[in-house]
Amino acid sequence: MGLLDGRKGLVFGIANDRSIAYHIALSLMEAGAECGFPHLPGEKSERRARKALENGGIANPWMMSCDVSSDEDIDRVFDETKEKFGTIDFIIHSIAYADRTYLKPGSFVDTPRDAFSQALDISAYSLVAVTRRAKEIMPEGGSVIGMSYYGAEKAIPGYNVMGVAKAALEACTRYLAMEMGEFNIRVNTISAGPIRTLSAMAVGGIDEVFDWVQRKSPLRRNIDASEVGRTAVYLVSDLSSAVTGENMYVDAGYSIIGL
Ligand SMILES: NC(=O)c1ccc[n+]([C@@H]2O[C@H](COP(=O)([O-])OP(=O)(O)OC[C@H]3O[C@@H](n4cnc5c(N)ncnc54)[C@H](O)[C@@H]3O)[C@@H](O)[C@H]2O)c1
């Protein structure tokens, strides 16, 4: 018996086999869950995400095109999900975007209004938009998980507007948890340590962050995306049935260190 046998849900945010969402999907499916995969629109995005999943041993993954800045796209994905799954038990939101021009140390003050709004819309508001639709097909309750980073709490050179978006994402998580609780829907974020993905590589000076975490974190190492995957299994499963509104660190302990 798998911990997640019979559970169904959507995993947003697989770009390739480095994506955190990909590693979460592998862990969830290994535990028995059934998943659908909304991906960024475009033939290339679809092909890369599908190839990653197939190479990971997932035959015929169910792919759906979805730009989370479009309400029409999100509506369509949830209509299709209702048709295919009926009801669902979890949502993994592993999505972020900011114009990399403003992800350089020293450039936060230059962030223009449109780049700021776009980062907040795609990286934070979309969690609200997705949770609202998910609630309609989660009659027994469920688990919604977003992905955050320590730059939400502390100023990290280069993380810039993405740090502001992550602060908003964590606040959205608390407000959603407060309102969704009566429907037995739990909403949490995982604050992962740095991992070498496409998004991470867009952050200026990221190599220094990896070196620093390796030297300073209590476990004296960086994390592996599969460790985030296993934490997601816990947060989707009944093992975490009383955990909601939390931000759970999977960061080799880095966030507890003062100096
Ligand atoms: N890699 C890290 O170091 C790290 C650490 C902590 C948190 N995170 C967070 O984890 C999540 C996943 O990032 P990742 O590191 O796996 O990188 P990634 O680039 O593999 O994943 C980001 C995903 O967001 C998707 N996306 C961007 N804009 C979108 C839009 N408008 N509509 C739909 N999808 C869109 C991309 O297609 C991609 O699949 C992000 O929220 C990121 O901020 C990453």
mmCIF file of C-alpha atoms and ligand atoms in Angstrom:
data_model
loop_
_atom_site.group_PDB
_atom_site.id
_atom_site.type_symbol
_atom_site.label_atom_id
_atom_site.label_comp_id
_atom_site.label_asym_id
_atom_site.label_seq_id
_atom_site.Cartn_x
_atom_site.Cartn_y
_atom_site.Cartn_z
ATOM 1 C CA MET A 1 0.000 0.000 0.000
ATOM 2 C CA GLY A 2 1.356 3.402 -0.973
ATOM 3 C CA LEU A 3 0.826 6.367 1.342
ATOM 4 C CA LEU A 4 -1.024 8.195 -1.447
ATOM 5 C CA ASP A 5 -2.919 5.325 -3.069
ATOM 6 C CA GLY A 6 -6.132 6.639 -4.640
ATOM 7 C CA ARG A 7 -5.127 10.324 -4.345
ATOM 8 C CA LYS A 8 -5.374 12.451 -7.488
ATOM 9 C CA GLY A 9 -4.166 15.938 -8.254
ATOM 10 C CA LEU A 10 -2.315 18.407 -10.442
ATOM 11 C CA VAL A 11 1.402 19.181 -10.486
ATOM 12 C CA PHE A 12 2.028 22.625 -12.025
ATOM 13 C CA GLY A 13 5.535 23.664 -13.058
ATOM 14 C CA ILE A 14 7.477 20.908 -14.805
ATOM 15 C CA ALA A 15 9.816 22.503 -17.358
ATOM 16 C CA ASN A 16 12.396 19.682 -17.501
ATOM 17 C CA ASP A 17 13.989 16.926 -15.425
ATOM 18 C CA ARG A 18 15.662 19.469 -13.133
ATOM 19 C CA SER A 19 12.395 21.137 -12.154
ATOM 20 C CA ILE A 20 11.416 20.745 -8.518
ATOM 21 C CA ALA A 21 7.901 19.879 -9.752
ATOM 22 C CA TYR A 22 9.310 16.925 -11.679
ATOM 23 C CA HIS A 23 10.937 15.502 -8.539
ATOM 24 C CA ILE A 24 7.764 16.126 -6.547
ATOM 25 C CA ALA A 25 5.746 14.299 -9.230
ATOM 26 C CA LEU A 26 8.068 11.276 -9.101
ATOM 27 C CA SER A 27 7.784 11.096 -5.300
ATOM 28 C CA LEU A 28 3.987 11.493 -5.310
ATOM 29 C CA MET A 29 3.531 8.846 -7.995
ATOM 30 C CA GLU A 30 5.932 6.477 -6.261
ATOM 31 C CA ALA A 31 3.668 6.813 -3.201
ATOM 32 C CA GLY A 32 0.649 5.829 -5.332
ATOM 33 C CA ALA A 33 -0.796 9.175 -6.466
ATOM 34 C CA GLU A 34 -2.225 9.882 -9.909
ATOM 35 C CA CYS A 35 -1.222 13.237 -11.444
ATOM 36 C CA GLY A 36 -2.060 15.604 -14.288
ATOM 37 C CA PHE A 37 0.590 18.033 -15.530
ATOM 38 C CA PRO A 38 -0.336 21.584 -16.550
ATOM 39 C CA HIS A 39 2.683 23.117 -18.319
ATOM 40 C CA LEU A 40 3.605 26.455 -19.875
ATOM 41 C CA PRO A 41 1.954 26.750 -23.348
ATOM 42 C CA GLY A 42 4.078 25.952 -26.379
ATOM 43 C CA GLU A 43 5.084 22.866 -28.271
ATOM 44 C CA LYS A 44 8.654 23.009 -26.929
ATOM 45 C CA SER A 45 7.501 23.281 -23.291
ATOM 46 C CA GLU A 46 5.135 20.346 -23.750
ATOM 47 C CA ARG A 47 7.812 18.197 -25.407
ATOM 48 C CA ARG A 48 10.439 18.893 -22.703
ATOM 49 C CA ALA A 49 8.080 18.240 -19.806
ATOM 50 C CA ARG A 50 6.667 15.080 -21.425
ATOM 51 C CA LYS A 51 10.164 13.772 -22.222
ATOM 52 C CA ALA A 52 11.277 14.308 -18.613
ATOM 53 C CA LEU A 53 8.273 12.401 -17.280
ATOM 54 C CA GLU A 54 8.593 9.563 -19.788
ATOM 55 C CA ASN A 55 12.315 9.213 -19.061
ATOM 56 C CA GLY A 56 11.382 9.132 -15.381
ATOM 57 C CA GLY A 57 9.233 6.054 -16.058
ATOM 58 C CA ILE A 58 5.840 7.748 -16.305
ATOM 59 C CA ALA A 59 4.144 6.374 -19.435
ATOM 60 C CA ASN A 60 1.594 8.585 -21.241
ATOM 61 C CA PRO A 61 1.612 11.499 -18.787
ATOM 62 C CA TRP A 62 -1.544 13.624 -18.925
ATOM 63 C CA MET A 63 -0.326 17.030 -20.118
ATOM 64 C CA MET A 64 -2.357 20.265 -20.252
ATOM 65 C CA SER A 65 -1.272 23.639 -21.542
ATOM 66 C CA CYS A 66 -1.749 26.434 -18.944
ATOM 67 C CA ASP A 67 -0.395 29.948 -18.614
ATOM 68 C CA VAL A 68 -1.296 30.801 -15.010
ATOM 69 C CA SER A 69 -1.547 34.502 -15.868
ATOM 70 C CA SER A 70 -4.661 33.606 -17.912
ATOM 71 C CA ASP A 71 -7.964 32.968 -16.108
ATOM 72 C CA GLU A 72 -9.289 31.239 -19.242
ATOM 73 C CA ASP A 73 -6.381 28.783 -19.218
ATOM 74 C CA ILE A 74 -6.874 27.991 -15.525
ATOM 75 C CA ASP A 75 -10.649 27.539 -16.029
ATOM 76 C CA ARG A 76 -10.036 25.149 -18.927
ATOM 77 C CA VAL A 77 -7.511 23.091 -16.934
ATOM 78 C CA PHE A 78 -9.958 22.675 -14.035
ATOM 79 C CA ASP A 79 -12.835 21.825 -16.415
ATOM 80 C CA GLU A 80 -10.677 19.126 -18.009
ATOM 81 C CA THR A 81 -9.564 17.899 -14.583
ATOM 82 C CA LYS A 82 -13.154 17.615 -13.363
ATOM 83 C CA GLU A 83 -14.007 15.630 -16.474
ATOM 84 C CA LYS A 84 -11.053 13.263 -16.091
ATOM 85 C CA PHE A 85 -10.659 12.880 -12.311
ATOM 86 C CA GLY A 86 -14.075 13.979 -10.981
ATOM 87 C CA THR A 87 -12.582 15.161 -7.707
ATOM 88 C CA ILE A 88 -8.996 15.839 -6.655
ATOM 89 C CA ASP A 89 -6.967 15.688 -3.448
ATOM 90 C CA PHE A 90 -3.937 17.916 -4.046
ATOM 91 C CA ILE A 91 -2.404 20.761 -6.010
ATOM 92 C CA ILE A 92 1.329 21.339 -6.351
ATOM 93 C CA HIS A 93 2.075 24.936 -7.372
ATOM 94 C CA SER A 94 5.753 25.024 -8.384
ATOM 95 C CA ILE A 95 5.752 28.116 -10.563
ATOM 96 C CA ALA A 96 7.604 31.415 -10.534
ATOM 97 C CA TYR A 97 8.608 34.021 -13.049
ATOM 98 C CA ALA A 98 10.374 37.402 -13.005
ATOM 99 C CA ASP A 99 12.174 39.246 -15.784
ATOM 100 C CA ARG A 100 15.810 38.268 -15.244
ATOM 101 C CA THR A 101 16.958 41.794 -16.153
ATOM 102 C CA TYR A 102 15.996 42.733 -12.586
ATOM 103 C CA LEU A 103 17.460 39.639 -10.923
ATOM 104 C CA LYS A 104 20.959 41.068 -10.689
ATOM 105 C CA PRO A 105 22.558 42.250 -7.474
ATOM 106 C CA GLY A 106 21.963 45.991 -7.188
ATOM 107 C CA SER A 107 19.005 46.169 -9.591
ATOM 108 C CA PHE A 108 15.989 45.849 -7.268
ATOM 109 C CA VAL A 109 15.498 49.603 -7.100
ATOM 110 C CA ASP A 110 15.248 49.681 -10.914
ATOM 111 C CA THR A 111 12.331 47.224 -11.073
ATOM 112 C CA PRO A 112 9.674 48.822 -13.302
ATOM 113 C CA ARG A 113 5.970 48.620 -12.480
ATOM 114 C CA ASP A 114 5.144 46.063 -15.190
ATOM 115 C CA ALA A 115 7.987 43.686 -14.188
ATOM 116 C CA PHE A 116 6.914 43.949 -10.536
ATOM 117 C CA SER A 117 3.232 43.243 -11.341
ATOM 118 C CA GLN A 118 4.084 40.338 -13.641
ATOM 119 C CA ALA A 119 6.337 38.684 -11.040
ATOM 120 C CA LEU A 120 3.664 39.009 -8.342
ATOM 121 C CA ASP A 121 0.865 37.876 -10.683
ATOM 122 C CA ILE A 122 2.565 34.701 -11.935
ATOM 123 C CA SER A 123 4.467 33.786 -8.776
ATOM 124 C CA ALA A 124 1.949 34.657 -6.034
ATOM 125 C CA TYR A 125 -1.552 35.549 -7.251
ATOM 126 C CA SER A 126 -1.747 32.361 -9.329
ATOM 127 C CA LEU A 127 -1.777 30.330 -6.078
ATOM 128 C CA VAL A 128 -5.007 32.105 -5.113
ATOM 129 C CA ALA A 129 -6.506 31.649 -8.590
ATOM 130 C CA VAL A 130 -5.686 27.943 -8.650
ATOM 131 C CA THR A 131 -6.839 27.267 -5.068
ATOM 132 C CA ARG A 132 -10.223 28.904 -5.780
ATOM 133 C CA ARG A 133 -10.840 26.498 -8.678
ATOM 134 C CA ALA A 134 -9.405 23.504 -6.823
ATOM 135 C CA LYS A 135 -11.834 24.007 -3.927
ATOM 136 C CA GLU A 136 -14.748 23.273 -6.278
ATOM 137 C CA ILE A 137 -13.462 19.750 -6.951
ATOM 138 C CA MET A 138 -12.083 18.958 -3.480
ATOM 139 C CA PRO A 139 -15.325 17.982 -1.674
ATOM 140 C CA GLU A 140 -13.476 15.790 0.852
ATOM 141 C CA GLY A 141 -10.764 18.378 1.474
ATOM 142 C CA GLY A 142 -7.220 18.326 0.172
ATOM 143 C CA SER A 143 -3.717 19.721 0.251
ATOM 144 C CA VAL A 144 -2.324 22.686 -1.692
ATOM 145 C CA ILE A 145 1.446 23.231 -1.728
ATOM 146 C CA GLY A 146 3.389 26.238 -3.016
ATOM 147 C CA MET A 147 7.162 26.618 -3.338
ATOM 148 C CA SER A 148 8.982 29.398 -1.515
ATOM 149 C CA TYR A 149 12.539 30.488 -0.728
ATOM 150 C CA TYR A 150 14.345 32.213 2.161
ATOM 151 C CA GLY A 151 14.576 35.404 0.054
ATOM 152 C CA ALA A 152 10.949 35.975 1.129
ATOM 153 C CA GLU A 153 12.186 36.833 4.619
ATOM 154 C CA LYS A 154 15.716 38.180 4.214
ATOM 155 C CA ALA A 155 17.186 40.406 1.517
ATOM 156 C CA ILE A 156 19.378 38.236 -0.734
ATOM 157 C CA PRO A 157 21.400 40.023 -3.430
ATOM 158 C CA GLY A 158 19.969 39.218 -6.878
ATOM 159 C CA TYR A 159 16.746 37.606 -5.620
ATOM 160 C CA ASN A 160 15.143 41.061 -5.632
ATOM 161 C CA VAL A 161 11.541 41.206 -6.918
ATOM 162 C CA MET A 162 11.293 37.423 -6.622
ATOM 163 C CA GLY A 163 11.845 37.811 -2.863
ATOM 164 C CA VAL A 164 8.935 40.239 -2.741
ATOM 165 C CA ALA A 165 6.823 37.746 -4.722
ATOM 166 C CA LYS A 166 7.768 34.928 -2.324
ATOM 167 C CA ALA A 167 6.825 37.093 0.678
ATOM 168 C CA ALA A 168 3.437 37.587 -1.006
ATOM 169 C CA LEU A 169 3.172 33.859 -1.736
ATOM 170 C CA GLU A 170 3.793 32.988 1.915
ATOM 171 C CA ALA A 171 1.211 35.565 3.039
ATOM 172 C CA CYS A 172 -1.287 34.226 0.455
ATOM 173 C CA THR A 173 -0.705 30.761 1.924
ATOM 174 C CA ARG A 174 -1.684 31.941 5.414
ATOM 175 C CA TYR A 175 -4.821 33.731 4.175
ATOM 176 C CA LEU A 176 -5.840 30.783 2.008
ATOM 177 C CA ALA A 177 -5.220 28.363 4.893
ATOM 178 C CA MET A 178 -7.436 30.503 7.132
ATOM 179 C CA GLU A 179 -10.339 30.467 4.662
ATOM 180 C CA MET A 180 -9.961 26.931 3.286
ATOM 181 C CA GLY A 181 -9.653 25.245 6.672
ATOM 182 C CA GLU A 182 -13.397 24.827 7.124
ATOM 183 C CA PHE A 183 -13.429 22.809 3.896
ATOM 184 C CA ASN A 184 -10.624 20.595 5.222
ATOM 185 C CA ILE A 185 -8.288 22.022 2.590
ATOM 186 C CA ARG A 186 -4.785 22.602 3.910
ATOM 187 C CA VAL A 187 -2.442 25.131 2.288
ATOM 188 C CA ASN A 188 1.306 25.166 2.955
ATOM 189 C CA THR A 189 4.560 26.259 1.362
ATOM 190 C CA ILE A 190 7.861 24.425 1.235
ATOM 191 C CA SER A 191 10.847 26.776 1.516
ATOM 192 C CA ALA A 192 13.532 24.910 -0.389
ATOM 193 C CA GLY A 193 17.244 25.572 -0.305
ATOM 194 C CA PRO A 194 18.845 26.499 -3.644
ATOM 195 C CA ILE A 195 18.685 23.829 -6.378
ATOM 196 C CA ARG A 196 20.227 24.103 -9.866
ATOM 197 C CA THR A 197 17.130 24.571 -12.031
ATOM 198 C CA LEU A 198 16.351 26.879 -14.968
ATOM 199 C CA SER A 199 14.700 29.418 -12.642
ATOM 200 C CA ALA A 200 17.563 29.388 -10.126
ATOM 201 C CA MET A 201 20.093 30.012 -12.892
ATOM 202 C CA ALA A 202 18.272 33.250 -13.794
ATOM 203 C CA VAL A 203 19.245 34.723 -10.414
ATOM 204 C CA GLY A 204 22.488 36.716 -10.621
ATOM 205 C CA GLY A 205 25.227 35.506 -8.238
ATOM 206 C CA ILE A 206 23.523 32.172 -7.483
ATOM 207 C CA ASP A 207 26.823 30.217 -7.497
ATOM 208 C CA GLU A 208 27.933 32.150 -4.445
ATOM 209 C CA VAL A 209 24.695 31.130 -2.686
ATOM 210 C CA PHE A 210 25.409 27.418 -3.299
ATOM 211 C CA ASP A 211 28.948 27.799 -1.888
ATOM 212 C CA TRP A 212 27.679 29.700 1.138
ATOM 213 C CA VAL A 213 24.959 27.147 1.964
ATOM 214 C CA GLN A 214 27.488 24.326 1.624
ATOM 215 C CA ARG A 215 29.798 26.012 4.129
ATOM 216 C CA LYS A 216 27.284 27.473 6.585
ATOM 217 C CA SER A 217 24.214 25.232 6.746
ATOM 218 C CA PRO A 218 23.999 22.879 9.756
ATOM 219 C CA LEU A 219 24.131 19.844 7.439
ATOM 220 C CA ARG A 220 27.101 21.393 5.525
ATOM 221 C CA ARG A 221 25.558 20.652 2.127
ATOM 222 C CA ASN A 222 23.032 21.767 -0.421
ATOM 223 C CA ILE A 223 19.767 19.891 -0.815
ATOM 224 C CA ASP A 224 18.557 17.504 -3.478
ATOM 225 C CA ALA A 225 15.211 18.058 -5.236
ATOM 226 C CA SER A 226 14.117 14.542 -4.230
ATOM 227 C CA GLU A 227 14.203 15.751 -0.598
ATOM 228 C CA VAL A 228 11.593 18.359 -1.524
ATOM 229 C CA GLY A 229 9.630 15.588 -3.256
ATOM 230 C CA ARG A 230 9.502 13.472 -0.108
ATOM 231 C CA THR A 231 8.392 16.470 1.972
ATOM 232 C CA ALA A 232 5.588 17.035 -0.545
ATOM 233 C CA VAL A 233 4.468 13.410 -0.003
ATOM 234 C CA TYR A 234 4.246 14.161 3.728
ATOM 235 C CA LEU A 235 2.270 17.380 3.145
ATOM 236 C CA VAL A 236 -0.162 15.703 0.730
ATOM 237 C CA SER A 237 -0.637 12.673 2.998
ATOM 238 C CA ASP A 238 -2.654 12.294 6.197
ATOM 239 C CA LEU A 239 0.632 12.284 8.149
ATOM 240 C CA SER A 240 0.318 16.088 8.075
ATOM 241 C CA SER A 241 -3.444 16.225 8.692
ATOM 242 C CA ALA A 242 -3.169 19.055 11.268
ATOM 243 C CA VAL A 243 -0.551 21.098 9.390
ATOM 244 C CA THR A 244 -1.808 24.157 7.522
ATOM 245 C CA GLY A 245 -0.663 27.717 6.845
ATOM 246 C CA GLU A 246 2.936 26.573 7.444
ATOM 247 C CA ASN A 247 6.151 27.363 5.653
ATOM 248 C CA MET A 248 8.254 24.212 5.915
ATOM 249 C CA TYR A 249 12.011 24.543 5.412
ATOM 250 C CA VAL A 250 13.802 21.916 3.368
ATOM 251 C CA ASP A 251 17.118 23.761 3.371
ATOM 252 C CA ALA A 252 19.687 21.643 5.237
ATOM 253 C CA GLY A 253 18.905 23.912 8.197
ATOM 254 C CA TYR A 254 20.325 27.083 6.626
ATOM 255 C CA SER A 255 17.476 29.332 7.778
ATOM 256 C CA ILE A 256 18.256 28.823 11.498
ATOM 257 C CA ILE A 257 21.787 30.225 11.229
ATOM 258 C CA GLY A 258 22.428 33.841 12.263
ATOM 259 C CA LEU A 259 26.019 34.138 11.083
HETATM 260 N N1 LIG B 1 15.524 26.185 -7.635
HETATM 261 C C1 LIG B 1 15.594 26.772 -6.454
HETATM 262 O O1 LIG B 1 16.676 27.047 -5.944
HETATM 263 C C2 LIG B 1 14.333 27.103 -5.703
HETATM 264 C C3 LIG B 1 14.394 27.281 -4.313
HETATM 265 C C4 LIG B 1 13.229 27.581 -3.618
HETATM 266 C C5 LIG B 1 12.034 27.710 -4.300
HETATM 267 N N2 LIG B 1 12.007 27.532 -5.665
HETATM 268 C C6 LIG B 1 10.722 27.673 -6.331
HETATM 269 O O2 LIG B 1 10.343 26.411 -6.856
HETATM 270 C C7 LIG B 1 9.408 26.615 -7.903
HETATM 271 C C8 LIG B 1 9.841 25.825 -9.129
HETATM 272 O O3 LIG B 1 11.024 26.375 -9.672
HETATM 273 P P1 LIG B 1 12.222 25.465 -10.187
HETATM 274 O O4 LIG B 1 13.420 25.888 -9.437
HETATM 275 O O5 LIG B 1 11.839 24.048 -10.238
HETATM 276 O O6 LIG B 1 12.483 26.035 -11.667
HETATM 277 P P2 LIG B 1 11.801 25.640 -13.053
HETATM 278 O O7 LIG B 1 12.256 26.725 -13.991
HETATM 279 O O8 LIG B 1 12.117 24.254 -13.424
HETATM 280 O O9 LIG B 1 10.246 25.759 -12.763
HETATM 281 C C9 LIG B 1 9.529 26.966 -12.848
HETATM 282 C C10 LIG B 1 8.264 26.640 -13.593
HETATM 283 O O10 LIG B 1 7.400 27.776 -13.653
HETATM 284 C C11 LIG B 1 6.729 27.695 -14.895
HETATM 285 N N3 LIG B 1 6.106 28.964 -15.249
HETATM 286 C C12 LIG B 1 6.675 30.199 -15.319
HETATM 287 N N4 LIG B 1 5.769 31.098 -15.720
HETATM 288 C C13 LIG B 1 4.585 30.418 -15.906
HETATM 289 C C14 LIG B 1 3.284 30.790 -16.320
HETATM 290 N N5 LIG B 1 2.983 32.048 -16.649
HETATM 291 N N6 LIG B 1 2.335 29.827 -16.390
HETATM 292 C C15 LIG B 1 2.604 28.555 -16.081
HETATM 293 N N7 LIG B 1 3.829 28.129 -15.689
HETATM 294 C C16 LIG B 1 4.807 29.066 -15.605
HETATM 295 C C17 LIG B 1 7.828 27.284 -15.855
HETATM 296 O O11 LIG B 1 7.296 26.807 -17.057
HETATM 297 C C18 LIG B 1 8.534 26.221 -15.052
HETATM 298 O O12 LIG B 1 7.950 24.958 -15.292
HETATM 299 C C19 LIG B 1 9.357 28.124 -8.127
HETATM 300 O O13 LIG B 1 8.282 28.652 -7.395
HETATM 301 C C20 LIG B 1 10.668 28.587 -7.527
HETATM 302 O O14 LIG B 1 10.661 29.948 -7.156
HETATM 303 C C21 LIG B 1 13.129 27.222 -6.363
#
